[in-house]
Amino acid sequence: MKTSTALLSAALLQALLLQPALAQDEKTALVPLPSIEDFTRGEDGFAFGLGLGIEYEAAYEGSDEFGVEVDPAGAVQWRNDDDIFFWAGEALGWRGLRSDTWLFEAVVGFEEGREEGDSDDGRLDGLGATDEAVEFALQARRAFDADWRYWLDGRLVTSDNGTLGIFGVGRRFGDQMDGTGSELAIVAVYHDSDLANTEFGITPAQSAASGLAETEMSGGFRSIGLNYSYRNYIRENWQIFGEVLYEHFSSDIQDSPIARSDYEAEVGVGFIYIF
């Protein structure tokens, strides 16, 4: 009887000692989604990740020409409890977790324009360049439960070139709570007439210079897409990440002479060292 009591007491003590550690591990990431970068390891203060990403992607929106692009990856982050402020490339932003199931994000970034030279086959000749612009993005994600197994997503992206709305539903795979694993999302994308004409419209002047038919676009449904994200640790301070994007254009977009394909796809992979 004394032996059983001692064993029970030891088991209870071990459970009590392990419980804080397990709870801390479960709160490592702000939210356990691979698509949300979090280098803080659950600790307040500064965190820094630096790496490199390689993408195989379309040359421009609607292009059937693809190429490889190498870009820096990572971010500088500062965490205060359930809020993270970050600088990632050409973007400054904030994201915050509320009530364990709401994630909000606000970002100011830079939108690159389109150049005629983006097409090696000369398919943009005569269209001129689209303007570069400062871009503002707001996002809200709502999880069905605190483990973020399933979630809903809404994003609004606006600039001088127009406005984009993205609505999605996603599922997370794996039991890790540190932001690693994988996730899959299906998204519906809408744009206003300004952005539609910036990317796929052809003015009378552009038509005369390029020989392409004059095209005026209206706002509305743009595409349906699939996003797959992956992130994992290969060593204590090294992360590998990957992403696959597929976007199938609406019939209105496909009718534009600029859209040389009825879909757009992108594959990316990279490594990040977390300091």
Coordinates of C-alpha atoms in Angstrom, one line a residue:
M1 CA 0.0 0.0 0.0
K2 CA 2.9 2.4 0.9
T3 CA 4.5 1.5 -2.4
S4 CA 1.3 2.3 -4.4
T5 CA 0.9 5.6 -2.6
A6 CA 4.5 6.6 -3.3
L7 CA 4.1 5.8 -7.0
L8 CA 0.9 7.7 -7.2
S9 CA 2.4 10.7 -5.4
A10 CA 5.4 10.6 -7.8
A11 CA 3.1 10.5 -10.8
L12 CA 1.1 13.4 -9.6
L13 CA 4.2 15.4 -8.9
Q14 CA 5.6 14.6 -12.4
A15 CA 2.3 15.7 -14.0
L16 CA 2.4 19.0 -12.0
L17 CA 5.9 19.7 -13.1
L18 CA 5.3 18.9 -16.7
Q19 CA 2.0 20.8 -17.0
P20 CA 3.6 24.3 -17.1
A21 CA 6.2 23.2 -19.7
L22 CA 3.5 21.7 -21.9
A23 CA 1.4 24.8 -21.6
Q24 CA 4.3 26.9 -22.6
D25 CA 5.1 24.8 -25.6
E26 CA 1.4 25.1 -26.7
K27 CA 1.7 28.9 -26.7
T28 CA 5.0 29.0 -28.6
A29 CA 3.4 30.6 -31.7
L30 CA 0.9 33.4 -31.7
V31 CA -1.3 31.1 -33.8
P32 CA -0.1 27.6 -34.9
L33 CA -0.4 28.3 -38.6
P34 CA 2.6 27.8 -41.0
S35 CA 1.4 30.8 -43.2
I36 CA 1.9 33.2 -40.2
E37 CA 5.6 33.8 -39.5
D38 CA 6.4 33.8 -35.8
F39 CA 10.1 33.7 -34.8
T40 CA 9.5 34.7 -31.2
R41 CA 9.3 31.2 -29.7
G42 CA 6.6 32.5 -27.4
E43 CA 8.8 35.1 -25.7
D44 CA 8.3 38.8 -25.5
G45 CA 10.9 41.1 -27.1
F46 CA 12.7 41.1 -30.4
A47 CA 13.1 38.2 -32.7
F48 CA 14.9 38.0 -36.0
G49 CA 14.9 35.5 -38.9
L50 CA 16.9 35.8 -42.1
G51 CA 16.9 33.5 -45.1
L52 CA 16.4 33.0 -48.8
G53 CA 13.5 31.9 -50.9
I54 CA 13.3 30.6 -54.5
E55 CA 10.0 31.0 -56.5
Y56 CA 8.9 29.6 -59.8
E57 CA 6.1 32.0 -60.9
A58 CA 4.3 33.7 -63.7
A59 CA 6.1 36.8 -65.2
Y60 CA 3.0 39.0 -64.5
E61 CA -0.7 38.7 -63.8
G62 CA -2.3 36.4 -66.4
S63 CA 1.0 35.5 -68.0
D64 CA 1.8 32.1 -69.5
E65 CA 5.5 32.8 -69.2
F66 CA 7.2 31.5 -66.0
G67 CA 10.6 32.1 -64.5
V68 CA 12.6 31.7 -61.3
E69 CA 13.1 34.5 -58.8
V70 CA 15.3 34.5 -55.7
D71 CA 14.3 36.8 -52.9
P72 CA 15.4 37.4 -49.3
A73 CA 13.1 35.9 -46.6
G74 CA 12.5 36.5 -42.9
A75 CA 11.5 39.4 -40.7
V76 CA 12.3 41.5 -37.7
Q77 CA 9.6 41.0 -35.0
W78 CA 8.8 42.5 -31.6
R79 CA 6.4 40.6 -29.5
N80 CA 4.4 41.9 -26.5
D81 CA 2.1 39.1 -25.1
D82 CA -0.5 38.6 -27.9
D83 CA 0.7 41.3 -30.2
I84 CA 3.6 41.2 -32.8
F85 CA 4.9 44.2 -34.7
F86 CA 7.1 43.3 -37.7
W87 CA 9.2 44.5 -40.6
A88 CA 9.4 42.0 -43.5
G89 CA 11.0 43.1 -46.7
E90 CA 9.0 46.1 -48.0
A91 CA 6.2 45.7 -45.4
L92 CA 5.6 47.1 -41.9
G93 CA 2.8 45.6 -39.9
W94 CA 1.1 44.4 -36.7
R95 CA -0.9 41.3 -35.9
G96 CA -2.7 40.5 -32.7
L97 CA -4.5 37.5 -31.2
R98 CA -7.8 38.2 -29.4
S99 CA -9.9 35.7 -27.4
D100 CA -7.7 32.8 -28.7
T101 CA -9.8 32.5 -31.9
W102 CA -9.5 35.9 -33.5
L103 CA -6.3 37.1 -35.4
F104 CA -6.2 40.6 -36.8
E105 CA -3.5 42.1 -39.0
A106 CA -2.7 45.5 -40.5
V107 CA 0.1 46.0 -43.0
V108 CA 1.6 48.8 -45.0
G109 CA 3.6 47.6 -48.0
F110 CA 4.9 48.4 -51.5
E111 CA 3.2 47.1 -54.7
E112 CA 5.5 46.8 -57.6
G113 CA 4.2 47.9 -61.0
R114 CA 4.3 46.0 -64.3
E115 CA 6.8 46.8 -67.0
E116 CA 6.7 46.0 -70.7
G117 CA 9.9 44.1 -70.2
D118 CA 8.3 41.6 -67.8
S119 CA 7.3 39.6 -70.9
D120 CA 10.3 38.1 -72.7
D121 CA 8.0 37.3 -75.7
G122 CA 7.0 41.0 -76.1
R123 CA 3.3 40.4 -75.2
L124 CA 3.2 43.6 -73.1
D125 CA 4.8 45.8 -75.8
G126 CA 2.8 49.0 -76.3
L127 CA 1.0 48.7 -73.0
G128 CA 3.4 50.9 -71.0
A129 CA 4.1 50.5 -67.3
T130 CA 1.6 50.3 -64.5
D131 CA 2.4 52.6 -61.5
E132 CA 4.1 51.4 -58.4
A133 CA 2.0 52.2 -55.3
V134 CA 1.9 52.0 -51.5
E135 CA -0.5 49.2 -50.4
F136 CA -2.6 48.9 -47.3
A137 CA -3.9 45.5 -46.2
L138 CA -6.3 44.5 -43.4
Q139 CA -6.9 40.9 -42.4
A140 CA -9.1 39.0 -39.9
R141 CA -9.0 35.3 -39.3
R142 CA -11.5 33.5 -37.1
A143 CA -10.8 30.0 -35.9
F144 CA -13.5 27.5 -35.0
D145 CA -11.5 26.5 -31.9
A146 CA -8.5 27.5 -30.0
D147 CA -6.3 24.8 -31.7
W148 CA -6.9 26.6 -35.0
R149 CA -7.7 23.3 -36.8
Y150 CA -10.2 25.1 -39.1
W151 CA -10.5 28.8 -39.7
L152 CA -12.1 31.5 -41.9
D153 CA -10.2 34.4 -43.5
G154 CA -11.1 37.8 -44.8
R155 CA -8.6 40.3 -46.3
L156 CA -8.9 43.7 -47.9
V157 CA -6.0 45.1 -49.9
T158 CA -6.1 48.6 -51.4
S159 CA -3.8 51.0 -53.2
D160 CA -4.1 53.8 -55.8
N161 CA -4.4 51.0 -58.4
G162 CA -7.5 49.6 -56.9
T163 CA -8.9 47.2 -54.2
L164 CA -8.8 43.5 -53.8
G165 CA -11.0 41.3 -51.5
I166 CA -10.0 37.8 -50.5
F167 CA -12.3 35.4 -48.6
G168 CA -11.1 31.9 -47.6
V169 CA -11.5 28.8 -45.4
G170 CA -8.6 26.7 -44.3
R171 CA -7.5 23.6 -42.5
R172 CA -4.3 23.0 -40.5
F173 CA -2.6 19.6 -40.5
G174 CA -0.4 18.3 -37.7
D175 CA -0.6 18.7 -33.9
Q176 CA 2.3 21.1 -33.4
M177 CA 1.6 24.4 -31.7
D178 CA 4.8 26.2 -32.7
G179 CA 3.8 27.3 -36.2
T180 CA 5.2 24.3 -38.0
G181 CA 3.3 21.7 -40.1
S182 CA 1.1 22.4 -43.1
E183 CA -2.2 24.0 -44.0
L184 CA -4.5 24.2 -47.0
A185 CA -6.9 27.0 -47.9
I186 CA -9.5 27.6 -50.6
V187 CA -10.0 31.3 -51.4
A188 CA -12.4 33.4 -53.5
V189 CA -11.0 36.6 -54.9
Y190 CA -12.8 39.8 -55.9
H191 CA -11.5 43.1 -57.3
D192 CA -13.0 46.5 -58.1
S193 CA -13.0 48.0 -61.6
D194 CA -9.9 50.1 -61.0
L195 CA -7.7 47.1 -60.2
A196 CA -9.3 45.0 -62.9
N197 CA -8.5 47.6 -65.5
T198 CA -5.0 48.2 -64.1
E199 CA -4.1 44.5 -64.5
F200 CA -6.2 43.3 -67.4
G201 CA -7.8 46.4 -69.2
I202 CA -6.5 48.0 -72.4
T203 CA -7.2 51.7 -73.0
P204 CA -7.7 53.1 -76.5
A205 CA -4.1 54.5 -76.5
Q206 CA -2.7 51.1 -75.4
S207 CA -4.8 49.4 -78.0
A208 CA -3.4 51.7 -80.8
A209 CA 0.2 51.1 -79.5
S210 CA 0.0 47.4 -79.0
G211 CA -2.4 46.2 -81.6
L212 CA -4.5 44.4 -78.9
A213 CA -8.2 44.9 -78.7
E214 CA -9.5 47.7 -76.5
T215 CA -10.8 46.1 -73.3
E216 CA -12.7 47.6 -70.4
M217 CA -13.1 45.5 -67.3
S218 CA -15.7 45.6 -64.6
G219 CA -15.3 44.8 -61.0
G220 CA -16.5 41.6 -59.3
F221 CA -15.4 38.0 -59.0
R222 CA -11.8 37.5 -60.1
S223 CA -10.8 33.9 -59.3
I224 CA -11.0 30.9 -57.1
G225 CA -7.8 29.5 -55.7
L226 CA -5.9 27.0 -53.5
N227 CA -3.1 27.9 -51.2
Y228 CA -0.8 25.3 -49.5
S229 CA 1.7 26.3 -46.9
Y230 CA 4.4 24.2 -45.2
R231 CA 6.9 25.1 -42.4
N232 CA 9.2 22.9 -40.3
Y233 CA 12.4 22.9 -38.3
I234 CA 15.3 21.0 -39.7
R235 CA 17.6 22.0 -36.9
E236 CA 17.1 24.1 -33.7
N237 CA 17.5 27.4 -35.5
W238 CA 16.8 26.5 -39.1
Q239 CA 13.4 26.4 -40.7
I240 CA 12.4 25.2 -44.1
F241 CA 9.3 26.6 -45.7
G242 CA 7.3 26.0 -48.9
E243 CA 4.2 27.3 -50.6
V244 CA 2.1 26.3 -53.6
L245 CA -0.5 28.7 -55.0
Y246 CA -3.1 28.1 -57.8
E247 CA -5.5 30.7 -59.0
H248 CA -8.2 29.9 -61.7
F249 CA -9.4 33.1 -63.4
S250 CA -13.0 33.9 -64.0
S251 CA -14.3 34.0 -67.6
D252 CA -14.2 37.8 -67.6
I253 CA -10.5 37.7 -66.9
Q254 CA -9.8 35.0 -69.4
D255 CA -11.4 37.2 -72.1
S256 CA -8.8 39.9 -71.6
P257 CA -6.0 39.8 -74.3
I258 CA -3.5 40.3 -71.4
A259 CA -4.5 37.0 -69.8
R260 CA -2.6 34.4 -71.9
S261 CA -3.7 31.6 -69.6
D262 CA -6.9 30.7 -67.7
Y263 CA -4.9 30.2 -64.5
E264 CA -1.9 31.4 -62.5
A265 CA 0.4 29.2 -60.4
E266 CA 3.4 29.7 -58.1
V267 CA 5.7 27.3 -56.3
G268 CA 8.2 28.5 -53.7
V269 CA 10.7 27.0 -51.2
G270 CA 13.2 28.5 -48.9
F271 CA 15.2 28.4 -45.6
I272 CA 15.3 30.8 -42.7
Y273 CA 17.8 31.0 -39.8
I274 CA 16.3 32.2 -36.6
F275 CA 18.7 34.2 -34.4

